[in-house]
Amino acid sequence: MKRQSIIILGGGTAGWMSANLLHHAFHAKGFDITLIESPEINIIGVGEGSTPHLKQFFNTLGLAESDWMPRCHATYKNGIQFNHWSSAKGYSAYFHPFPSMPDRQTAAGFLINSMLRRQGHDVDPRPDRYFLSAYLAKQKLSPKTQTGFPISINYGYHFDSALLGEFLKELAVEKGVNHVAAKITEVERHLSGDIDALVSENGQRYQANWFIDCSGFSGVLLQKTLGVTFHDFSANLFNDAAIALPSEASLPTSVQTISTALSNGWSWEIPLTHRTGNGYVYSSRYQSSDAAETELREKLGLLDADVPAKHLKMRVGQVAQHWYKNCLAVGLSQGFIEPLEATALHLVQDTLENFIGAFEAGKFSQQHQAEFNQRISARFEGIRDYIVCHYKVNNRTDTQYWMDNRNNPHISDQLQQILACWDAGGDVTALLDGLGISQFYPAVSWHCLLSGYGRFPPIGATSAATHEVNLEQIQHYIKTWAKGFIPHNTALAK
Ligand SMILES: Cc1cc2nc3c(=O)[nH]c(=O)nc-3n(C[C@H](O)[C@H](O)[C@H](O)COP(=O)(O)OP(=O)(O)OC[C@H]3O[C@@H](n4cnc5c(N)ncnc54)[C@H](O)[C@@H]3O)c2cc1C
């Protein structure tokens, strides 16, 4: 077969993840891969939390945790703790777990109690009582077990994004990906409209058969060159700015991301081995950047500290087609949903994995493009709706921002159906399956979110609850299993 070539434009996390996965999938099939990045245009340099799916990325590349985690000051992540998103009594914090096989039975108890509570029974539906990863996070236990313990669970990671990029760059270059430092100023196209070549500012021409646009928010190839439109999500999600501000690492190292609701957005706290990553995601329509920085500094006790803050603008939404002509957009150039559930790299991975599958199935042609685009768009919308739900069901009254979010009429039909079904005491699991969206967030995650916020009617059922769940027994199981898990810092040292 004639050798084909792929050019990736952009050397952020998306670019280097693409380089590694595409090289892994296609090098032996006759593809040469080149990554071009501009030394003058910085990467975004944030994005330090993952979902459990990232483990699969490293497994595909044949990398052990000991190969990359120490290099990136990485830590384990059992889930996300949401503080102060709800002002319902008893629900000021909830933990979004990564459910695993051992949770199957306890999750069944959670789903029953959450249903009974929706019917007005006086039972405890708070998710952190029912999931192993929530207990491990509280105890600062890692998701790793002692040798020979017969249980394994899902978990994510926290990492220094700049160091992860460096690591992935070294790996890709070592394997044979060509790396070019050049700023692209012009794009040449065939008569068919396909991209033919990228031209750098010093006139060098880089020709290829396929192009991967990883140029970040600037969307150089898919949006600016090929003219693919961008579907804006700002009516659904108000946040459009962020501030990042590091602080010292704390010991023992936490095993969870913490998301705390602030006056006009929320702050993240991500534990790494050498520092804590902090930030504030907010809406510039409601708060100025100066006021947001002051609020974040006050929260962190860094009001007078000489630590510079990094201010960022965010564009939320997705492109109308992620793969158009001979160009695939991956990362911020294909779209972005605010980082509340740390899903951006998950979407990068998903896009690449689906592209590789569709591209191979069509014998490296555009045969499966439409189906691929439909699948990736649905993923973006599924994740968007889950994130929007956090805002829609908040019951804070302290600022206009939170009240406007709650009263926002711009929510999808699917989300409206989910909320109506929940409020009517209906079968949310069956609804999600019927809508075909439980693959984005499973039913248990929707129940955790809605129960965790305390979205329930007043207690008032007169009849006794049927299917009484023995919460004490559930907690006993969880504590017994937890004995097999090792402390986070011991796991990191290993
Ligand atoms: C506040 C915030 C928090 C986030 N938190 C998370 C998180 O917790 N988890 C998560 O998964 N994701 C998170 N993300 C998203 C994550 O940061 C990005 O998805 C990830 O970093 C990938 O970015 P990128 O590679 O697409 O773009 P970038 O990092 O912006 O890279 C763009 C690249 O394109 C190159 N480039 C651009 N134009 C040209 C040109 N003309 N010529 C040559 N090169 C060019 C640049 O040099 C650069 O190398 C967050 C994002 C934000 C804004």
Coordinates of C-alpha atoms and ligand atoms in Angstrom, one line a residue:
M1 CA 0.0 0.0 0.0
K2 CA 1.2 3.5 -0.9
R3 CA 2.4 5.3 2.3
Q4 CA -0.1 7.9 3.5
S5 CA 0.6 10.8 5.8
I6 CA -1.2 12.6 8.7
I7 CA -0.3 16.0 10.0
I8 CA -1.4 17.0 13.5
L9 CA -1.5 20.8 14.0
G10 CA -1.0 21.6 17.7
G11 CA 1.2 20.3 20.5
G12 CA -1.2 20.6 23.5
T13 CA -2.4 17.5 25.4
A14 CA -4.9 16.8 22.6
G15 CA -2.1 17.0 19.9
W16 CA 0.2 14.6 21.8
M17 CA -2.5 12.2 22.7
S18 CA -3.5 12.1 19.0
A19 CA 0.1 11.6 18.0
N20 CA 0.5 8.6 20.3
L21 CA -2.8 6.9 19.5
L22 CA -2.7 7.5 15.8
H23 CA 0.9 6.3 15.6
H24 CA -0.1 3.2 17.6
A25 CA -3.0 2.5 15.3
F26 CA -1.7 3.4 11.9
H27 CA 2.1 3.4 11.7
A28 CA 2.3 -0.3 10.9
K29 CA -0.4 0.2 8.3
G30 CA 1.7 2.6 6.2
F31 CA 1.0 6.1 7.7
D32 CA 3.7 8.7 8.5
I33 CA 2.7 11.1 11.3
T34 CA 4.0 14.6 11.8
L35 CA 3.0 17.0 14.6
I36 CA 3.5 20.7 14.0
E37 CA 3.3 23.2 16.9
S38 CA 4.1 26.9 17.1
P39 CA 6.8 27.8 19.7
E40 CA 5.1 31.2 19.9
I41 CA 1.5 30.1 20.7
N42 CA 1.2 28.7 24.2
I43 CA -0.7 25.6 25.1
I44 CA -3.7 26.2 27.4
G45 CA -1.8 24.6 30.2
V46 CA -4.7 23.6 32.4
G47 CA -6.7 20.4 32.6
E48 CA -5.4 18.3 35.4
G49 CA -8.2 15.8 36.3
S50 CA -9.4 12.8 34.4
T51 CA -12.2 10.3 34.3
P52 CA -11.4 6.5 34.7
H53 CA -11.3 6.2 30.9
L54 CA -7.7 7.7 30.8
K55 CA -6.4 4.4 32.2
Q56 CA -7.4 2.8 28.9
F57 CA -5.3 5.3 27.0
F58 CA -2.1 4.3 28.9
N59 CA -3.1 0.6 28.6
T60 CA -3.4 0.9 24.8
L61 CA 0.1 2.4 24.7
G62 CA 1.4 -0.4 26.9
L63 CA 2.4 2.0 29.7
A64 CA 2.4 1.2 33.4
E65 CA 1.4 3.8 36.0
S66 CA 5.0 3.8 37.3
D67 CA 6.1 4.9 33.8
W68 CA 4.2 8.1 33.7
M69 CA 2.7 9.0 37.1
P70 CA 5.9 10.1 38.9
R71 CA 7.0 12.1 35.9
C72 CA 3.7 14.1 36.0
H73 CA 3.4 14.4 39.8
A74 CA 0.2 12.4 39.4
T75 CA -2.2 11.2 42.1
Y76 CA -5.2 8.9 42.1
K77 CA -8.8 10.2 42.0
N78 CA -11.7 8.3 43.6
G79 CA -14.3 10.9 42.5
I80 CA -15.4 14.5 42.9
Q81 CA -16.7 16.1 46.1
F82 CA -19.2 18.9 45.4
N83 CA -19.4 21.4 48.2
H84 CA -22.1 24.0 48.8
W85 CA -23.9 23.5 45.4
S86 CA -27.1 22.8 47.3
S87 CA -28.5 24.7 50.3
A88 CA -31.0 21.9 51.1
K89 CA -30.7 20.9 54.7
G90 CA -28.4 17.9 55.1
Y91 CA -27.2 18.2 51.5
S92 CA -24.5 20.8 51.6
A93 CA -21.9 18.4 50.1
Y94 CA -22.1 15.3 48.0
F95 CA -19.6 12.9 46.5
H96 CA -19.9 11.8 42.9
P97 CA -18.3 8.3 42.9
F98 CA -16.8 6.3 40.1
P99 CA -19.1 3.2 40.5
S100 CA -17.4 -0.2 40.2
M101 CA -18.2 -3.9 40.4
P102 CA -18.2 -4.1 44.2
D103 CA -20.8 -1.3 44.3
R104 CA -23.4 -3.3 42.5
Q105 CA -25.2 -4.4 45.5
T106 CA -24.9 -1.3 47.5
A107 CA -25.9 0.8 44.5
A108 CA -29.1 -1.2 44.3
G109 CA -29.8 -0.2 47.9
F110 CA -29.1 3.4 47.0
L111 CA -31.4 3.4 44.0
I112 CA -34.2 1.9 46.2
N113 CA -33.7 4.5 48.9
S114 CA -33.5 7.3 46.4
M115 CA -36.9 6.2 44.9
L116 CA -38.5 5.8 48.4
R117 CA -37.3 9.3 49.3
R118 CA -38.8 10.7 46.1
Q119 CA -42.1 9.1 47.3
G120 CA -41.8 11.0 50.5
H121 CA -40.4 8.3 52.8
D122 CA -38.0 9.1 55.6
V123 CA -35.0 7.2 54.3
D124 CA -31.3 8.2 53.7
P125 CA -30.6 8.7 50.0
R126 CA -27.3 10.5 50.3
P127 CA -24.9 8.9 47.7
D128 CA -21.8 9.0 49.8
R129 CA -23.3 6.4 52.2
Y130 CA -23.5 3.8 49.5
F131 CA -20.3 3.8 47.4
L132 CA -16.9 2.4 48.2
S133 CA -15.0 5.1 46.4
A134 CA -16.7 7.8 48.6
Y135 CA -15.6 6.0 51.7
L136 CA -12.0 5.5 50.4
A137 CA -11.9 9.2 49.5
K138 CA -12.9 10.2 53.0
Q139 CA -10.3 8.0 54.5
K140 CA -7.6 9.1 52.1
L141 CA -7.3 5.5 50.9
S142 CA -6.1 4.9 47.3
P143 CA -8.1 2.9 44.8
K144 CA -5.3 0.4 44.8
T145 CA -5.5 -2.8 46.8
Q146 CA -3.1 -4.9 48.7
T147 CA -1.5 -7.6 46.6
G148 CA -3.9 -10.5 46.2
F149 CA -7.1 -8.6 47.3
P150 CA -9.9 -9.9 45.0
I151 CA -11.5 -6.6 44.2
S152 CA -10.5 -3.9 41.7
I153 CA -12.3 -0.6 41.2
N154 CA -12.5 2.3 38.7
Y155 CA -10.5 5.4 39.3
G156 CA -9.2 8.5 37.6
Y157 CA -6.1 10.6 37.9
H158 CA -4.9 14.1 38.7
F159 CA -1.7 15.2 36.9
D160 CA 0.4 18.2 35.9
S161 CA -0.9 18.9 32.4
A162 CA 2.3 20.5 31.1
L163 CA 4.4 17.6 32.3
L164 CA 2.0 15.1 30.8
G165 CA 2.3 16.9 27.5
E166 CA 6.1 16.7 27.8
F167 CA 5.9 13.0 28.6
L168 CA 3.6 12.3 25.7
K169 CA 5.8 14.3 23.4
E170 CA 9.0 12.4 24.3
L171 CA 7.1 9.1 23.9
A172 CA 5.7 10.0 20.5
V173 CA 9.0 11.3 19.1
E174 CA 10.9 8.2 20.4
K175 CA 8.4 6.0 18.5
G176 CA 8.9 7.9 15.3
V177 CA 6.4 10.8 15.1
N178 CA 8.1 13.7 13.3
H179 CA 8.0 16.9 15.4
V180 CA 8.2 20.3 13.7
A181 CA 8.3 23.7 15.4
A182 CA 6.6 26.2 13.1
K183 CA 3.8 28.7 13.1
I184 CA 1.3 27.9 10.3
T185 CA 0.1 31.1 8.6
E186 CA -1.5 29.7 5.5
V187 CA -3.5 26.6 4.4
E188 CA -3.7 25.4 0.8
R189 CA -6.7 23.4 -0.4
H190 CA -7.4 21.1 -3.3
L191 CA -10.2 21.9 -5.7
S192 CA -12.3 19.3 -3.9
G193 CA -12.1 21.5 -0.8
D194 CA -9.8 19.1 1.1
I195 CA -6.8 20.5 2.8
D196 CA -3.6 19.9 0.7
A197 CA -0.8 21.6 2.7
L198 CA 0.0 23.8 5.7
V199 CA 2.4 26.7 5.1
S200 CA 4.6 28.1 7.8
E201 CA 5.5 31.8 8.3
N202 CA 8.9 31.2 6.7
G203 CA 7.3 29.6 3.6
Q204 CA 7.9 25.9 4.4
R205 CA 5.1 23.7 2.9
Y206 CA 3.9 20.6 4.8
Q207 CA 1.7 18.4 2.7
A208 CA -0.4 15.4 3.9
N209 CA -3.4 13.2 3.1
W210 CA -5.1 13.8 6.4
F211 CA -5.0 16.6 8.9
I212 CA -5.8 16.5 12.6
D213 CA -6.8 20.0 14.0
C214 CA -5.5 20.2 17.6
S215 CA -4.9 24.0 17.4
G216 CA -7.0 24.7 20.6
F217 CA -9.6 27.4 20.9
S218 CA -8.4 29.1 17.7
G219 CA -9.7 26.2 15.5
V220 CA -7.3 26.9 12.7
L221 CA -8.1 24.1 10.3
L222 CA -11.7 22.9 10.8
Q223 CA -13.4 26.2 11.7
K224 CA -11.2 28.9 10.2
T225 CA -10.1 27.1 7.0
L226 CA -12.9 24.7 6.2
G227 CA -15.6 27.0 7.6
V228 CA -17.4 24.4 9.8
T229 CA -19.8 26.3 12.1
F230 CA -19.6 26.3 15.9
H231 CA -22.7 25.5 18.0
D232 CA -22.5 27.7 21.0
F233 CA -23.6 26.3 24.4
S234 CA -23.5 29.6 26.2
A235 CA -27.3 29.8 26.6
N236 CA -27.1 26.6 28.5
L237 CA -23.8 27.1 30.4
F238 CA -23.0 30.6 31.6
N239 CA -19.4 30.2 32.5
D240 CA -16.9 31.6 30.0
A241 CA -13.8 32.4 32.1
A242 CA -11.4 30.8 34.5
I243 CA -8.5 31.6 36.8
A244 CA -5.8 29.1 37.8
L245 CA -3.8 29.7 40.9
P246 CA -1.5 27.0 42.5
S247 CA -0.9 26.5 46.2
E248 CA 1.3 24.2 48.2
A249 CA 0.7 20.5 48.3
S250 CA -0.9 19.1 51.4
L251 CA -0.2 15.8 53.2
P252 CA -1.7 13.2 53.3
T253 CA -2.5 13.7 49.7
S254 CA -6.2 13.9 49.0
V255 CA -7.8 11.3 46.6
Q256 CA -10.6 13.5 45.2
T257 CA -11.1 16.6 43.2
I258 CA -13.1 19.2 45.2
S259 CA -15.5 21.5 43.5
T260 CA -16.9 24.3 45.7
A261 CA -19.7 26.6 44.6
L262 CA -18.6 30.3 44.8
S263 CA -20.6 33.5 44.2
N264 CA -20.6 33.3 40.4
G265 CA -19.2 29.9 39.5
W266 CA -17.2 27.2 41.2
S267 CA -13.6 26.5 42.3
W268 CA -11.6 23.4 41.7
E269 CA -9.0 21.9 44.0
I270 CA -6.8 19.2 42.5
P271 CA -4.2 17.5 44.7
L272 CA -0.8 16.7 43.0
T273 CA 2.3 15.4 44.7
H274 CA 4.2 18.7 44.3
R275 CA 1.4 21.3 44.5
T276 CA -2.3 21.8 44.7
G277 CA -4.0 23.0 41.5
N278 CA -6.7 25.5 42.2
G279 CA -9.0 27.5 39.9
Y280 CA -12.2 29.4 39.6
V281 CA -14.6 28.9 36.7
Y282 CA -17.0 31.8 36.5
S283 CA -19.2 33.8 34.3
S284 CA -17.8 37.2 33.1
R285 CA -21.4 38.4 32.6
Y286 CA -21.8 38.3 36.4
Q287 CA -18.3 39.0 37.9
S288 CA -15.3 40.9 36.8
S289 CA -11.9 39.1 36.5
D290 CA -10.5 41.2 39.4
A291 CA -13.4 40.4 41.7
A292 CA -13.2 36.7 40.7
E293 CA -9.4 36.7 41.5
T294 CA -10.0 38.3 44.8
E295 CA -12.7 35.8 45.7
L296 CA -10.4 32.9 44.8
R297 CA -7.4 34.3 46.7
E298 CA -9.6 34.9 49.8
K299 CA -10.8 31.3 49.7
L300 CA -7.3 30.0 49.4
G301 CA -5.8 32.4 52.0
L302 CA -3.5 33.8 49.2
L303 CA -4.8 37.4 49.2
D304 CA -1.3 38.9 49.8
A305 CA 0.7 36.0 48.4
D306 CA 3.1 36.7 45.5
V307 CA 1.7 33.9 43.4
P308 CA 0.6 35.0 39.9
A309 CA -2.8 34.0 38.7
K310 CA -3.4 32.8 35.1
H311 CA -6.6 34.2 33.5
L312 CA -8.3 32.3 30.7
K313 CA -11.3 32.7 28.4
M314 CA -13.4 29.7 27.5
R315 CA -15.6 29.1 24.6
V316 CA -18.3 26.4 25.3
G317 CA -20.0 24.5 22.5
Q318 CA -19.0 22.1 19.8
V319 CA -18.4 22.2 16.0
A320 CA -21.3 21.1 13.7
Q321 CA -19.1 18.4 12.3
H322 CA -16.0 17.0 14.1
W323 CA -14.7 15.3 10.9
Y324 CA -15.2 17.2 7.7
K325 CA -13.4 16.5 4.4
N326 CA -9.9 15.2 5.2
C327 CA -9.7 17.0 8.6
L328 CA -10.6 15.8 12.1
A329 CA -10.8 18.2 15.0
V330 CA -9.6 16.9 18.4
G331 CA -9.5 18.8 21.7
L332 CA -10.5 22.4 22.3
S333 CA -10.7 23.0 18.5
Q334 CA -13.7 20.5 18.3
G335 CA -15.4 22.0 21.3
F336 CA -15.4 22.4 25.1
I337 CA -17.8 21.9 27.9
E338 CA -16.8 23.5 31.1
P339 CA -14.5 21.4 33.2
L340 CA -16.9 20.6 36.1
E341 CA -16.7 16.8 35.5
A342 CA -13.2 16.8 33.9
T343 CA -14.5 15.3 30.7
A344 CA -12.4 17.1 28.0
L345 CA -9.6 14.6 27.8
H346 CA -12.2 11.8 27.9
L347 CA -13.8 13.4 24.8
V348 CA -10.3 13.6 23.1
Q349 CA -9.8 9.9 23.7
D350 CA -13.3 9.0 22.7
T351 CA -13.0 11.1 19.5
L352 CA -9.7 9.4 18.6
E353 CA -10.9 5.9 19.4
N354 CA -14.1 6.3 17.4
F355 CA -12.2 7.9 14.5
I356 CA -9.7 5.1 14.4
G357 CA -12.6 2.6 14.3
A358 CA -14.5 4.4 11.6
F359 CA -11.4 5.2 9.5
E360 CA -10.3 1.6 9.6
A361 CA -13.8 0.2 8.9
G362 CA -14.0 2.5 5.8
K363 CA -10.6 1.4 4.6
F364 CA -9.1 4.8 5.4
S365 CA -11.7 6.8 3.5
Q366 CA -14.5 9.1 4.6
Q367 CA -17.2 6.4 4.3
H368 CA -18.3 6.4 7.9
Q369 CA -17.9 10.2 8.5
A370 CA -21.6 11.1 9.0
E371 CA -22.2 8.3 11.5
F372 CA -19.0 9.2 13.4
N373 CA -20.1 12.9 13.5
Q374 CA -23.5 12.0 14.8
R375 CA -21.9 9.8 17.6
I376 CA -19.5 12.4 18.8
S377 CA -22.0 15.2 18.7
A378 CA -24.4 13.1 20.8
R379 CA -21.6 12.5 23.3
F380 CA -21.0 16.3 23.7
E381 CA -24.7 16.9 24.2
G382 CA -25.0 14.0 26.7
I383 CA -22.2 15.4 28.8
R384 CA -23.5 19.0 28.4
D385 CA -26.9 18.0 29.7
Y386 CA -25.4 16.3 32.8
I387 CA -23.3 19.4 33.5
V388 CA -26.3 21.7 32.9
C389 CA -28.3 19.7 35.4
H390 CA -25.9 20.7 38.2
Y391 CA -26.8 24.3 37.6
K392 CA -30.5 23.8 36.9
V393 CA -31.1 22.0 40.2
N394 CA -29.1 24.3 42.4
N395 CA -31.2 25.9 45.1
R396 CA -28.8 28.7 46.2
T397 CA -30.3 32.1 46.7
D398 CA -27.2 34.1 47.5
T399 CA -26.6 35.6 44.0
Q400 CA -28.4 36.4 40.8
Y401 CA -26.0 34.0 39.0
W402 CA -27.3 31.0 40.9
M403 CA -31.0 32.1 40.6
D404 CA -30.6 32.7 36.9
N405 CA -29.0 29.3 36.4
R406 CA -31.9 27.7 38.2
N407 CA -34.5 29.6 36.2
N408 CA -32.7 29.2 32.9
P409 CA -35.3 28.0 30.3
H410 CA -32.6 26.9 27.8
I411 CA -32.3 23.3 28.6
S412 CA -32.6 20.4 26.2
D413 CA -35.8 18.4 25.8
Q414 CA -34.0 15.3 27.2
L415 CA -33.0 17.1 30.4
Q416 CA -36.5 18.4 30.8
Q417 CA -37.8 14.9 30.5
I418 CA -35.3 13.5 33.0
L419 CA -36.2 16.2 35.6
A420 CA -39.9 15.7 35.1
C421 CA -39.5 11.9 35.5
W422 CA -37.5 12.4 38.6
D423 CA -39.9 14.8 40.2
A424 CA -42.9 12.6 39.3
G425 CA -41.2 9.6 41.1
G426 CA -40.8 7.8 37.7
D427 CA -38.3 5.3 36.5
V428 CA -35.3 7.4 35.5
T429 CA -33.2 4.4 34.5
A430 CA -35.8 3.2 32.0
L431 CA -36.1 6.8 30.6
L432 CA -32.4 7.1 30.1
D433 CA -32.2 3.8 28.4
G434 CA -35.2 4.8 26.2
L435 CA -33.5 8.0 25.3
G436 CA -30.3 6.1 24.5
I437 CA -28.1 8.4 26.6
S438 CA -27.2 6.2 29.5
Q439 CA -23.8 5.5 27.9
F440 CA -22.7 9.1 28.6
Y441 CA -23.6 9.1 32.2
P442 CA -25.1 5.9 33.6
A443 CA -28.4 6.0 35.6
V444 CA -26.5 5.7 38.8
S445 CA -24.7 9.0 38.2
W446 CA -27.9 10.8 37.5
H447 CA -29.3 9.4 40.7
C448 CA -26.2 10.5 42.6
L449 CA -26.5 14.0 41.2
L450 CA -30.2 14.5 41.9
S451 CA -30.1 12.8 45.3
G452 CA -26.9 14.5 46.2
Y453 CA -28.5 17.9 45.7
G454 CA -31.5 16.8 47.9
R455 CA -34.0 17.3 45.1
F456 CA -36.9 15.6 47.0
P457 CA -40.4 16.5 48.2
P458 CA -40.9 17.0 51.9
I459 CA -41.0 13.9 54.0
G460 CA -44.6 13.0 54.4
A461 CA -45.4 9.5 53.3
T462 CA -47.8 7.9 55.7
S463 CA -47.3 4.2 54.8
A464 CA -44.2 2.3 55.9
A465 CA -41.5 2.1 53.3
T466 CA -41.5 -1.2 51.4
H467 CA -38.1 -2.8 50.5
E468 CA -36.5 -1.3 53.6
V469 CA -32.7 -1.0 52.9
N470 CA -30.4 -1.9 55.7
L471 CA -27.9 1.0 55.5
E472 CA -25.9 -0.3 58.5
Q473 CA -25.2 -3.5 56.6
I474 CA -24.2 -1.6 53.5
Q475 CA -21.8 0.5 55.5
H476 CA -20.4 -2.6 57.1
Y477 CA -19.8 -4.1 53.6
I478 CA -18.0 -1.0 52.5
K479 CA -15.8 -0.8 55.6
T480 CA -14.9 -4.4 55.2
W481 CA -13.9 -4.0 51.6
A482 CA -12.0 -0.8 52.4
K483 CA -9.6 -2.8 54.6
G484 CA -8.1 -4.2 51.4
F485 CA -7.1 -0.7 50.0
I486 CA -3.8 1.0 50.7
P487 CA -3.3 4.6 51.9
H488 CA -2.9 7.1 49.0
N489 CA 0.6 8.1 49.9
T490 CA 1.7 4.5 50.2
A491 CA 0.3 3.8 46.8
L492 CA 2.0 6.8 45.3
A493 CA 5.4 5.8 46.9
K494 CA 5.0 2.3 45.4
Ligands
LIG1 C1 -10.1 26.2 33.0 C2 -10.0 24.9 32.4 C3 -9.9 23.7 33.1 C4 -9.8 22.5 32.5 N1 -9.8 21.3 33.3 C5 -9.8 20.1 32.7 C6 -9.8 18.9 33.5 O1 -9.8 18.9 34.7 N2 -9.8 17.8 32.8 C7 -9.8 17.7 31.4 O2 -9.8 16.6 30.9 N3 -9.7 18.8 30.7 C8 -9.7 20.0 31.3 N4 -9.7 21.2 30.5 C9 -9.5 21.0 29.1 C10 -8.1 20.8 28.7 O3 -7.2 21.8 29.2 C11 -7.9 20.7 27.2 O4 -8.8 19.8 26.7 C12 -6.5 20.1 26.9 O5 -5.5 20.8 27.5 C13 -6.3 20.0 25.4 O6 -6.1 21.3 24.8 P1 -5.7 21.4 23.3 O7 -4.5 20.5 23.1 O8 -6.9 21.1 22.5 O9 -5.3 22.9 23.1 P2 -4.0 23.8 23.5 O10 -3.4 23.3 24.8 O11 -4.5 25.2 23.5 O12 -3.0 23.6 22.4 C14 -3.1 24.2 21.1 C15 -1.8 24.0 20.3 O13 -2.0 24.4 19.0 C16 -0.8 25.1 18.5 N5 -1.2 26.1 17.5 C17 -2.3 26.9 17.5 N6 -2.3 27.7 16.4 C18 -1.2 27.3 15.7 C19 -0.6 27.7 14.4 N7 -1.2 28.7 13.7 N8 0.5 27.2 14.0 C20 1.1 26.2 14.8 N9 0.6 25.8 16.0 C21 -0.5 26.3 16.4 C22 -0.3 25.8 19.8 O14 1.1 26.1 19.7 C23 -0.5 24.6 20.8 O15 0.5 23.7 20.8 C24 -9.8 22.4 31.1 C25 -9.8 23.6 30.3 C26 -10.0 24.8 31.0 C27 -10.1 26.0 30.1

